[in-house]
mmCIF file of C-alpha atoms in Angstrom:
data_model
loop_
_atom_site.group_PDB
_atom_site.id
_atom_site.type_symbol
_atom_site.label_atom_id
_atom_site.label_comp_id
_atom_site.label_asym_id
_atom_site.label_seq_id
_atom_site.Cartn_x
_atom_site.Cartn_y
_atom_site.Cartn_z
ATOM 1 C CA MET B 1 -0.048 0.037 -0.004
ATOM 2 C CA THR B 2 1.485 3.342 -1.038
ATOM 3 C CA GLY B 3 1.626 6.338 1.286
ATOM 4 C CA ALA B 4 -1.378 8.034 -0.210
ATOM 5 C CA ALA B 5 -3.417 4.850 -0.078
ATOM 6 C CA ALA B 6 -2.399 4.293 3.520
ATOM 7 C CA ALA B 7 -3.349 7.856 4.513
ATOM 8 C CA ALA B 8 -6.775 7.489 2.715
ATOM 9 C CA ALA B 9 -7.449 4.044 4.315
ATOM 10 C CA GLU B 10 -10.730 4.088 6.174
ATOM 11 C CA TYR B 11 -12.025 1.810 8.966
ATOM 12 C CA ARG B 12 -15.215 1.230 10.679
ATOM 13 C CA ILE B 13 -14.669 0.548 14.386
ATOM 14 C CA GLU B 14 -15.017 -3.191 13.865
ATOM 15 C CA ASP B 15 -12.485 -3.091 11.133
ATOM 16 C CA LEU B 16 -9.983 -1.016 13.231
ATOM 17 C CA ALA B 17 -10.476 -3.571 16.011
ATOM 18 C CA HIS B 18 -9.563 -6.275 13.833
ATOM 19 C CA ALA B 19 -6.530 -4.755 12.254
ATOM 20 C CA SER B 20 -5.132 -3.439 15.671
ATOM 21 C CA GLY B 21 -5.828 -6.384 17.815
ATOM 22 C CA ALA B 22 -7.820 -4.152 20.317
ATOM 23 C CA THR B 23 -11.373 -4.767 21.194
ATOM 24 C CA VAL B 24 -14.145 -2.359 20.179
ATOM 25 C CA ARG B 25 -14.803 -1.669 23.766
ATOM 26 C CA THR B 26 -11.116 -0.944 24.354
ATOM 27 C CA ILE B 27 -11.087 1.593 21.261
ATOM 28 C CA ARG B 28 -14.113 3.346 22.778
ATOM 29 C CA ALA B 29 -12.377 3.602 26.216
ATOM 30 C CA TYR B 30 -9.383 5.093 24.687
ATOM 31 C CA GLN B 31 -11.566 7.572 22.884
ATOM 32 C CA ASP B 32 -13.213 8.586 26.179
ATOM 33 C CA ARG B 33 -9.898 9.027 27.932
ATOM 34 C CA GLY B 34 -8.586 11.256 25.046
ATOM 35 C CA LEU B 35 -5.914 8.615 23.911
ATOM 36 C CA LEU B 36 -7.285 8.506 20.421
ATOM 37 C CA PRO B 37 -8.134 11.452 18.088
ATOM 38 C CA THR B 38 -11.832 11.844 17.465
ATOM 39 C CA PRO B 39 -12.986 10.031 14.444
ATOM 40 C CA GLU B 40 -14.770 11.576 11.528
ATOM 41 C CA ARG B 41 -18.469 11.497 11.774
ATOM 42 C CA ARG B 42 -20.144 10.383 8.657
ATOM 43 C CA GLY B 43 -23.853 9.973 8.918
ATOM 44 C CA ARG B 44 -24.514 7.593 11.694
ATOM 45 C CA ALA B 45 -20.956 5.982 11.614
ATOM 46 C CA ASN B 46 -17.664 6.877 12.810
ATOM 47 C CA VAL B 47 -14.784 6.682 10.295
ATOM 48 C CA TYR B 48 -11.221 5.958 11.549
ATOM 49 C CA ARG B 49 -8.048 6.247 9.543
ATOM 50 C CA GLU B 50 -4.463 4.968 9.371
ATOM 51 C CA THR B 51 -3.399 7.494 12.160
ATOM 52 C CA HIS B 52 -5.819 5.838 14.420
ATOM 53 C CA LEU B 53 -4.426 2.506 13.765
ATOM 54 C CA ALA B 54 -0.917 3.735 14.197
ATOM 55 C CA ARG B 55 -1.919 5.323 17.532
ATOM 56 C CA LEU B 56 -3.461 2.086 18.813
ATOM 57 C CA ARG B 57 -0.189 0.256 18.086
ATOM 58 C CA GLN B 58 1.874 2.896 19.810
ATOM 59 C CA ILE B 59 -0.358 2.634 22.932
ATOM 60 C CA ALA B 60 -0.032 -1.332 22.816
ATOM 61 C CA ASP B 61 3.721 -0.975 22.645
ATOM 62 C CA LEU B 62 3.937 1.451 25.516
ATOM 63 C CA LEU B 63 1.645 -0.964 27.689
ATOM 64 C CA ASP B 64 3.982 -3.729 26.940
ATOM 65 C CA ARG B 65 6.903 -1.616 28.295
ATOM 66 C CA GLY B 66 5.118 -1.080 31.547
ATOM 67 C CA TYR B 67 3.549 2.379 31.059
ATOM 68 C CA THR B 68 0.178 3.140 32.744
ATOM 69 C CA LEU B 69 -2.667 4.727 30.586
ATOM 70 C CA ALA B 70 -2.024 7.992 32.329
ATOM 71 C CA SER B 71 1.522 8.107 31.555
ATOM 72 C CA ILE B 72 0.824 7.102 27.977
ATOM 73 C CA LYS B 73 -1.531 9.967 27.617
ATOM 74 C CA GLU B 74 1.210 12.513 28.775
ATOM 75 C CA LEU B 75 3.730 11.017 26.346
ATOM 76 C CA LEU B 76 1.161 11.062 23.442
ATOM 77 C CA GLU B 77 0.345 14.671 24.088
ATOM 78 C CA ALA B 78 3.994 15.574 24.091
ATOM 79 C CA TRP B 79 4.205 13.610 20.762
ATOM 80 C CA ASP B 80 1.390 15.587 19.254
ATOM 81 C CA ALA B 81 2.861 18.734 20.530
ATOM 82 C CA GLY B 82 6.028 18.107 18.622
ATOM 83 C CA ARG B 83 8.307 16.441 21.040
ATOM 84 C CA GLY B 84 9.870 13.166 20.084
ATOM 85 C CA LEU B 85 9.324 9.738 21.940
ATOM 86 C CA GLY B 86 12.817 8.580 20.792
ATOM 87 C CA GLY B 87 14.681 9.351 24.090
ATOM 88 C CA VAL B 88 11.933 8.133 26.386
ATOM 89 C CA LEU B 89 11.509 4.813 24.407
ATOM 90 C CA GLY B 90 15.312 4.480 24.415
ATOM 91 C CA LEU B 91 15.403 4.757 28.151
ATOM 92 C CA ALA B 92 12.430 2.243 28.529
ATOM 93 C CA ALA B 93 14.216 -0.214 26.371
ATOM 94 C CA GLU B 94 17.430 0.167 28.519
ATOM 95 C CA VAL B 95 15.324 -0.432 31.783
ATOM 96 C CA HIS B 96 13.369 -3.353 30.320
ATOM 97 C CA GLY B 97 16.538 -4.863 28.803
ATOM 98 C CA PRO B 98 18.421 -7.805 30.322
ATOM 99 C CA TRP B 99 19.958 -7.029 33.780
ATOM 100 C CA THR B 100 22.255 -10.141 33.643
ATOM 101 C CA ASP B 101 24.529 -11.751 31.044
ATOM 102 C CA GLU B 102 23.012 -15.126 31.658
ATOM 103 C CA GLU B 103 21.041 -16.548 28.765
ATOM 104 C CA ALA B 104 17.892 -18.706 29.149
ATOM 105 C CA ASP B 105 18.095 -22.423 28.206
ATOM 106 C CA ARG B 106 15.653 -25.218 27.481
ATOM 107 C CA ILE B 107 15.405 -28.718 29.277
ATOM 108 C CA SER B 108 13.365 -31.711 28.608
ATOM 109 C CA ARG B 109 11.083 -33.310 31.184
ATOM 110 C CA ARG B 110 13.312 -36.476 31.218
ATOM 111 C CA GLU B 111 16.486 -34.533 31.707
ATOM 112 C CA LEU B 112 14.800 -32.568 34.459
ATOM 113 C CA ASP B 113 13.617 -35.667 36.336
ATOM 114 C CA ALA B 114 17.168 -37.202 35.933
ATOM 115 C CA ARG B 115 18.844 -34.177 37.532
ATOM 116 C CA PHE B 116 16.510 -34.492 40.547
ATOM 117 C CA GLY B 117 17.223 -38.290 41.239
ATOM 118 C CA GLY B 118 15.064 -39.727 38.434
ATOM 119 C CA ARG B 119 11.850 -39.273 40.285
ATOM 120 C CA GLN B 120 8.856 -37.689 38.668
ATOM 121 C CA ASP B 121 7.297 -34.933 40.803
ATOM 122 C CA ASP B 122 4.429 -33.113 39.081
ATOM 123 C CA GLU B 123 3.846 -31.078 42.147
ATOM 124 C CA ALA B 124 7.388 -29.851 42.332
ATOM 125 C CA ILE B 125 7.229 -28.874 38.569
ATOM 126 C CA ALA B 126 4.174 -26.968 39.089
ATOM 127 C CA GLU B 127 5.702 -25.058 42.043
ATOM 128 C CA ALA B 128 8.742 -24.366 39.871
ATOM 129 C CA VAL B 129 6.499 -23.043 37.133
ATOM 130 C CA GLU B 130 4.696 -20.797 39.655
ATOM 131 C CA LEU B 131 7.968 -19.434 40.901
ATOM 132 C CA GLY B 132 9.339 -18.780 37.415
ATOM 133 C CA VAL B 133 12.228 -21.190 37.685
ATOM 134 C CA LEU B 134 10.643 -23.060 34.788
ATOM 135 C CA GLU B 135 8.404 -21.819 31.996
ATOM 136 C CA ARG B 136 6.110 -24.108 29.948
ATOM 137 C CA VAL B 137 6.792 -24.180 26.163
ATOM 138 C CA PRO B 138 3.490 -23.633 24.251
ATOM 139 C CA GLY B 139 2.672 -26.959 22.527
ATOM 140 C CA ARG B 140 5.461 -28.912 24.268
ATOM 141 C CA ASP B 141 4.331 -30.863 27.488
ATOM 142 C CA ASP B 142 7.827 -32.374 27.616
ATOM 143 C CA GLU B 143 9.858 -29.343 27.453
ATOM 144 C CA PHE B 144 10.467 -26.278 29.709
ATOM 145 C CA LEU B 145 12.309 -23.004 29.213
ATOM 146 C CA VAL B 146 14.824 -22.126 32.065
ATOM 147 C CA PRO B 147 15.148 -18.341 32.422
ATOM 148 C CA SER B 148 18.072 -18.758 34.829
ATOM 149 C CA PRO B 149 20.125 -21.905 34.380
ATOM 150 C CA GLN B 150 22.153 -20.908 37.418
ATOM 151 C CA GLU B 151 19.191 -20.752 39.555
ATOM 152 C CA LEU B 152 18.179 -24.261 38.517
ATOM 153 C CA ALA B 153 21.821 -25.609 39.092
ATOM 154 C CA VAL B 154 21.655 -24.362 42.677
ATOM 155 C CA ALA B 155 18.448 -26.166 43.161
ATOM 156 C CA VAL B 156 20.007 -29.464 41.688
ATOM 157 C CA GLU B 157 23.129 -29.226 44.062
ATOM 158 C CA LEU B 158 21.007 -28.378 47.092
ATOM 159 C CA TYR B 159 18.678 -31.344 46.427
ATOM 160 C CA ALA B 160 21.883 -33.635 45.793
ATOM 161 C CA ALA B 161 23.185 -32.545 49.270
ATOM 162 C CA GLY B 162 19.889 -33.717 50.800
ATOM 163 C CA VAL B 163 17.676 -30.687 50.951
ATOM 164 C CA PRO B 164 13.976 -31.560 50.163
ATOM 165 C CA LEU B 165 12.333 -29.897 47.082
ATOM 166 C CA THR B 166 9.740 -28.302 49.437
ATOM 167 C CA ALA B 167 12.407 -26.608 51.542
ATOM 168 C CA ILE B 168 14.166 -25.364 48.481
ATOM 169 C CA SER B 169 11.156 -23.792 47.078
ATOM 170 C CA GLY B 170 10.187 -22.383 50.490
ATOM 171 C CA HIS B 171 13.846 -20.874 50.775
ATOM 172 C CA LEU B 172 13.489 -19.286 47.337
ATOM 173 C CA ARG B 173 10.219 -17.645 48.105
ATOM 174 C CA GLU B 174 11.723 -16.060 51.248
ATOM 175 C CA LEU B 175 14.869 -15.152 49.502
ATOM 176 C CA ARG B 176 12.884 -13.541 46.724
ATOM 177 C CA GLY B 177 11.022 -11.309 49.050
ATOM 178 C CA GLN B 178 14.165 -10.093 50.743
ATOM 179 C CA VAL B 179 15.982 -9.536 47.354
ATOM 180 C CA GLU B 180 12.890 -7.598 46.035
ATOM 181 C CA HIS B 181 13.198 -5.269 49.126
ATOM 182 C CA ILE B 182 16.833 -4.694 48.358
ATOM 183 C CA ALA B 183 16.067 -3.990 44.761
ATOM 184 C CA SER B 184 13.371 -1.540 45.769
ATOM 185 C CA ARG B 185 15.529 0.340 48.147
ATOM 186 C CA PHE B 186 18.328 0.397 45.496
ATOM 187 C CA LEU B 187 15.924 1.960 42.912
ATOM 188 C CA GLU B 188 14.624 4.517 45.603
ATOM 189 C CA PHE B 189 18.152 5.532 46.424
ATOM 190 C CA THR B 190 19.388 5.987 42.928
ATOM 191 C CA THR B 191 15.998 7.786 41.996
ATOM 192 C CA GLU B 192 16.418 10.200 44.740
ATOM 193 C CA HIS B 193 20.085 11.057 44.316
ATOM 194 C CA VAL B 194 20.610 10.435 40.565
ATOM 195 C CA PHE B 195 17.451 10.184 38.421
ATOM 196 C CA ALA B 196 15.081 12.807 40.054
ATOM 197 C CA ARG B 197 16.795 15.569 38.144
ATOM 198 C CA TYR B 198 16.106 13.745 34.814
ATOM 199 C CA LEU B 199 12.598 12.453 35.663
ATOM 200 C CA GLY B 200 11.268 15.645 37.318
ATOM 201 C CA HIS B 201 9.034 16.467 34.296
ATOM 202 C CA LEU B 202 6.915 14.062 32.271
ATOM 203 C CA PRO B 203 7.786 13.340 29.629
ATOM 204 C CA PRO B 204 11.554 14.175 29.906
ATOM 205 C CA THR B 205 13.319 15.774 26.924
ATOM 206 C CA ASP B 206 15.150 13.449 24.606
ATOM 207 C CA ALA B 207 18.448 14.773 25.916
ATOM 208 C CA ASP B 208 17.530 14.004 29.565
ATOM 209 C CA ALA B 209 16.120 10.598 28.631
ATOM 210 C CA ALA B 210 19.180 9.629 26.577
ATOM 211 C CA GLU B 211 21.498 10.755 29.633
ATOM 212 C CA ALA B 212 19.327 8.784 31.922
ATOM 213 C CA ALA B 213 19.574 5.681 29.791
ATOM 214 C CA ALA B 214 23.490 6.004 29.729
ATOM 215 C CA LEU B 215 23.314 6.220 33.582
ATOM 216 C CA VAL B 216 21.265 3.129 33.700
ATOM 217 C CA ARG B 217 23.815 1.306 31.680
ATOM 218 C CA ARG B 218 26.657 2.565 34.098
ATOM 219 C CA LEU B 219 24.666 1.815 37.384
ATOM 220 C CA ARG B 220 23.070 -1.513 36.354
ATOM 221 C CA PRO B 221 25.899 -3.806 37.593
ATOM 222 C CA LEU B 222 26.396 -1.793 40.752
ATOM 223 C CA ALA B 223 23.511 -3.310 42.633
ATOM 224 C CA GLN B 224 24.671 -6.874 42.032
ATOM 225 C CA GLN B 225 28.294 -5.948 42.901
ATOM 226 C CA THR B 226 27.137 -4.364 46.146
ATOM 227 C CA VAL B 227 24.977 -7.456 47.036
ATOM 228 C CA ASP B 228 27.797 -9.860 46.144
ATOM 229 C CA ALA B 229 30.217 -8.151 48.353
ATOM 230 C CA GLU B 230 27.787 -7.780 51.311
ATOM 231 C CA LEU B 231 26.640 -11.325 50.947
ATOM 232 C CA ALA B 232 30.370 -12.634 51.015
ATOM 233 C CA ARG B 233 30.977 -10.469 54.024
ATOM 234 C CA ALA B 234 27.816 -11.783 55.813
ATOM 235 C CA MET B 235 28.441 -15.404 54.915
ATOM 236 C CA ARG B 236 31.991 -15.190 56.270
ATOM 237 C CA THR B 237 30.623 -13.717 59.538
ATOM 238 C CA PHE B 238 27.792 -16.007 60.034
ATOM 239 C CA ALA B 239 29.501 -19.043 58.702
ATOM 240 C CA THR B 240 32.284 -18.730 61.188
ATOM 241 C CA ARG B 241 29.733 -18.122 64.066
ATOM 242 C CA HIS B 242 27.738 -21.178 63.105
ATOM 243 C CA LEU B 243 31.006 -23.216 63.029
ATOM 244 C CA HIS B 244 32.122 -22.061 66.448
ATOM 245 C CA HIS B 245 28.715 -22.908 67.753
ATOM 246 C CA HIS B 246 28.452 -26.491 66.492
ATOM 247 C CA LEU B 247 31.971 -27.275 67.449
ATOM 248 C CA GLY B 248 31.386 -26.095 70.953
ATOM 249 C CA ALA B 249 33.796 -23.189 70.774
ATOM 250 C CA GLU B 250 33.313 -20.714 73.594
ATOM 251 C CA GLN B 251 31.594 -17.539 72.425
ATOM 252 C CA SER B 252 33.510 -14.379 72.864
ATOM 253 C CA THR B 253 32.420 -12.122 75.577
ATOM 254 C CA ILE B 254 29.964 -9.400 74.302
ATOM 255 C CA THR B 255 30.495 -6.076 75.696
ATOM 256 C CA GLU B 256 27.630 -3.668 76.591
ATOM 257 C CA ASP B 257 28.228 -1.448 73.619
ATOM 258 C CA ALA B 258 28.658 -4.264 71.142
ATOM 259 C CA THR B 259 26.159 -4.785 68.429
ATOM 260 C CA ARG B 260 24.972 -7.987 66.719
ATOM 261 C CA PRO B 261 23.095 -8.249 63.430
ATOM 262 C CA VAL B 262 19.474 -9.745 63.784
ATOM 263 C CA LEU B 263 17.626 -10.872 60.763
ATOM 264 C CA LEU B 264 13.905 -9.707 60.596
ATOM 265 C CA PRO B 265 11.167 -10.788 58.147
ATOM 266 C CA VAL B 266 10.928 -8.333 55.156
ATOM 267 C CA ARG B 267 7.284 -7.622 55.951
ATOM 268 C CA THR B 268 8.219 -6.560 59.515
ATOM 269 C CA THR B 269 10.826 -4.274 58.430
ATOM 270 C CA GLN B 270 8.843 -2.647 55.728
ATOM 271 C CA ALA B 271 5.873 -2.209 58.131
ATOM 272 C CA VAL B 272 8.125 -0.332 60.576
ATOM 273 C CA GLN B 273 9.741 1.608 57.763
ATOM 274 C CA ASP B 274 6.218 2.714 56.486
ATOM 275 C CA LEU B 275 5.494 3.803 60.054
ATOM 276 C CA VAL B 276 8.455 5.784 61.239
ATOM 277 C CA GLY B 277 10.540 6.248 57.900
ATOM 278 C CA ALA B 278 13.683 4.602 56.790
ATOM 279 C CA ASP B 279 16.058 7.000 58.773
ATOM 280 C CA ARG B 280 14.373 5.907 62.058
ATOM 281 C CA LEU B 281 14.031 2.286 61.219
ATOM 282 C CA ALA B 282 17.000 0.989 63.376
ATOM 283 C CA GLU B 283 16.147 3.320 66.309
ATOM 284 C CA PHE B 284 12.541 2.183 66.421
ATOM 285 C CA ILE B 285 13.416 -1.447 66.417
ATOM 286 C CA THR B 286 16.154 -0.964 69.119
ATOM 287 C CA ALA B 287 13.734 0.967 71.399
ATOM 288 C CA ALA B 288 10.964 -1.591 70.833
ATOM 289 C CA THR B 289 13.333 -4.481 71.651
ATOM 290 C CA GLU B 290 14.675 -2.678 74.870
ATOM 291 C CA ARG B 291 11.064 -1.838 75.920
ATOM 292 C CA GLU B 292 10.000 -5.589 75.475
ATOM 293 C CA VAL B 293 13.108 -6.806 77.418
ATOM 294 C CA GLN B 294 12.376 -4.321 80.159
ATOM 295 C CA ALA B 295 8.717 -5.380 80.480
ATOM 296 C CA ARG B 296 9.643 -9.178 80.492
ATOM 297 C CA THR B 297 12.151 -8.520 83.131
ATOM 298 C CA LEU B 298 9.630 -6.696 85.302
ATOM 299 C CA ASP B 299 7.101 -9.505 84.729
ATOM 300 C CA HIS B 300 9.683 -12.065 85.880
ATOM 301 C CA LEU B 301 10.532 -10.011 88.983
ATOM 302 C CA THR B 302 6.813 -9.658 89.691
ATOM 303 C CA ALA B 303 6.247 -13.389 89.295
ATOM 304 C CA THR B 304 9.250 -14.302 91.397
ATOM 305 C CA HIS B 305 8.347 -11.839 94.136
ATOM 306 C CA ALA B 306 4.860 -13.145 94.360
ATOM 307 C CA LYS B 307 6.097 -16.709 94.503
ATOM 308 C CA GLU B 308 8.442 -15.979 97.356
ATOM 309 C CA GLY B 309 5.817 -14.249 99.228
ATOM 310 C CA LYS B 310 3.565 -17.254 99.064
ATOM 311 C CA ILE B 311 6.560 -19.434 100.372
ATOM 312 C CA GLU B 312 6.984 -17.099 103.332
ATOM 313 C CA GLU B 313 3.270 -17.257 104.148
ATOM 314 C CA SER B 314 3.259 -21.061 104.184
ATOM 315 C CA LEU B 315 6.146 -20.973 106.641
#
């Protein structure tokens, strides 16, 4: 179809829905929200053109990239005002791109069963699919996509060492919640101190979006590098402590001013942070702990005193 023919193409709403993949109801909803230009009214029918089809495809692409309809409306208004979307879409592509060099792989059901001792466990497979460790291949019941071969390899090694599959999946669920909290905090931190100046207005200019995309490329490995370093430090500290404990080694004397790391559930930490703010999180938990210790100590002293009083009365 030539450019002139494309420009002259006309669609009824049903034809536009078929060509775009959207439903008639969705097209009308986009019109109501101002995402689509008003169609030409011809008699009792609305007539849509190629510009409407192109706009629907733009909206579908932005939705796939994770934008909300409200954000899409702002972006499209900027586009209509003469500002390009190239920089913003480049930034979106950078953020949505791979955050690891690891490549996905495929594995057959037979090979999967062999790696886990040769036993067929449909429940374990279903749970692995739910967790995203495995993905089903459409039309192939005997084959799976493995988004992270390293993660599957860890599960294989843990199972070979004697860890039950249910314990492995439970550990992954807990770990995932903690890692997602770390990722969220890292994004909040970098947004506040780095990206806020580029994203303070919507949509950002092409220049700002391009510079932000370059920063994403530079900062992308920093989160993993930081977590790797801190995990190595923590594993060394806790592994040594566990070894001393199980070998019966005497614990070092803890001074009054010493601190000891304590693991808390992510939900608990997040709830406290939402209540008092990130800057007072540690202070609040410390105060709450000390208050609980004092209360329990007082309860113990009260109970002990009451018990001694009854003994004296009996004498």
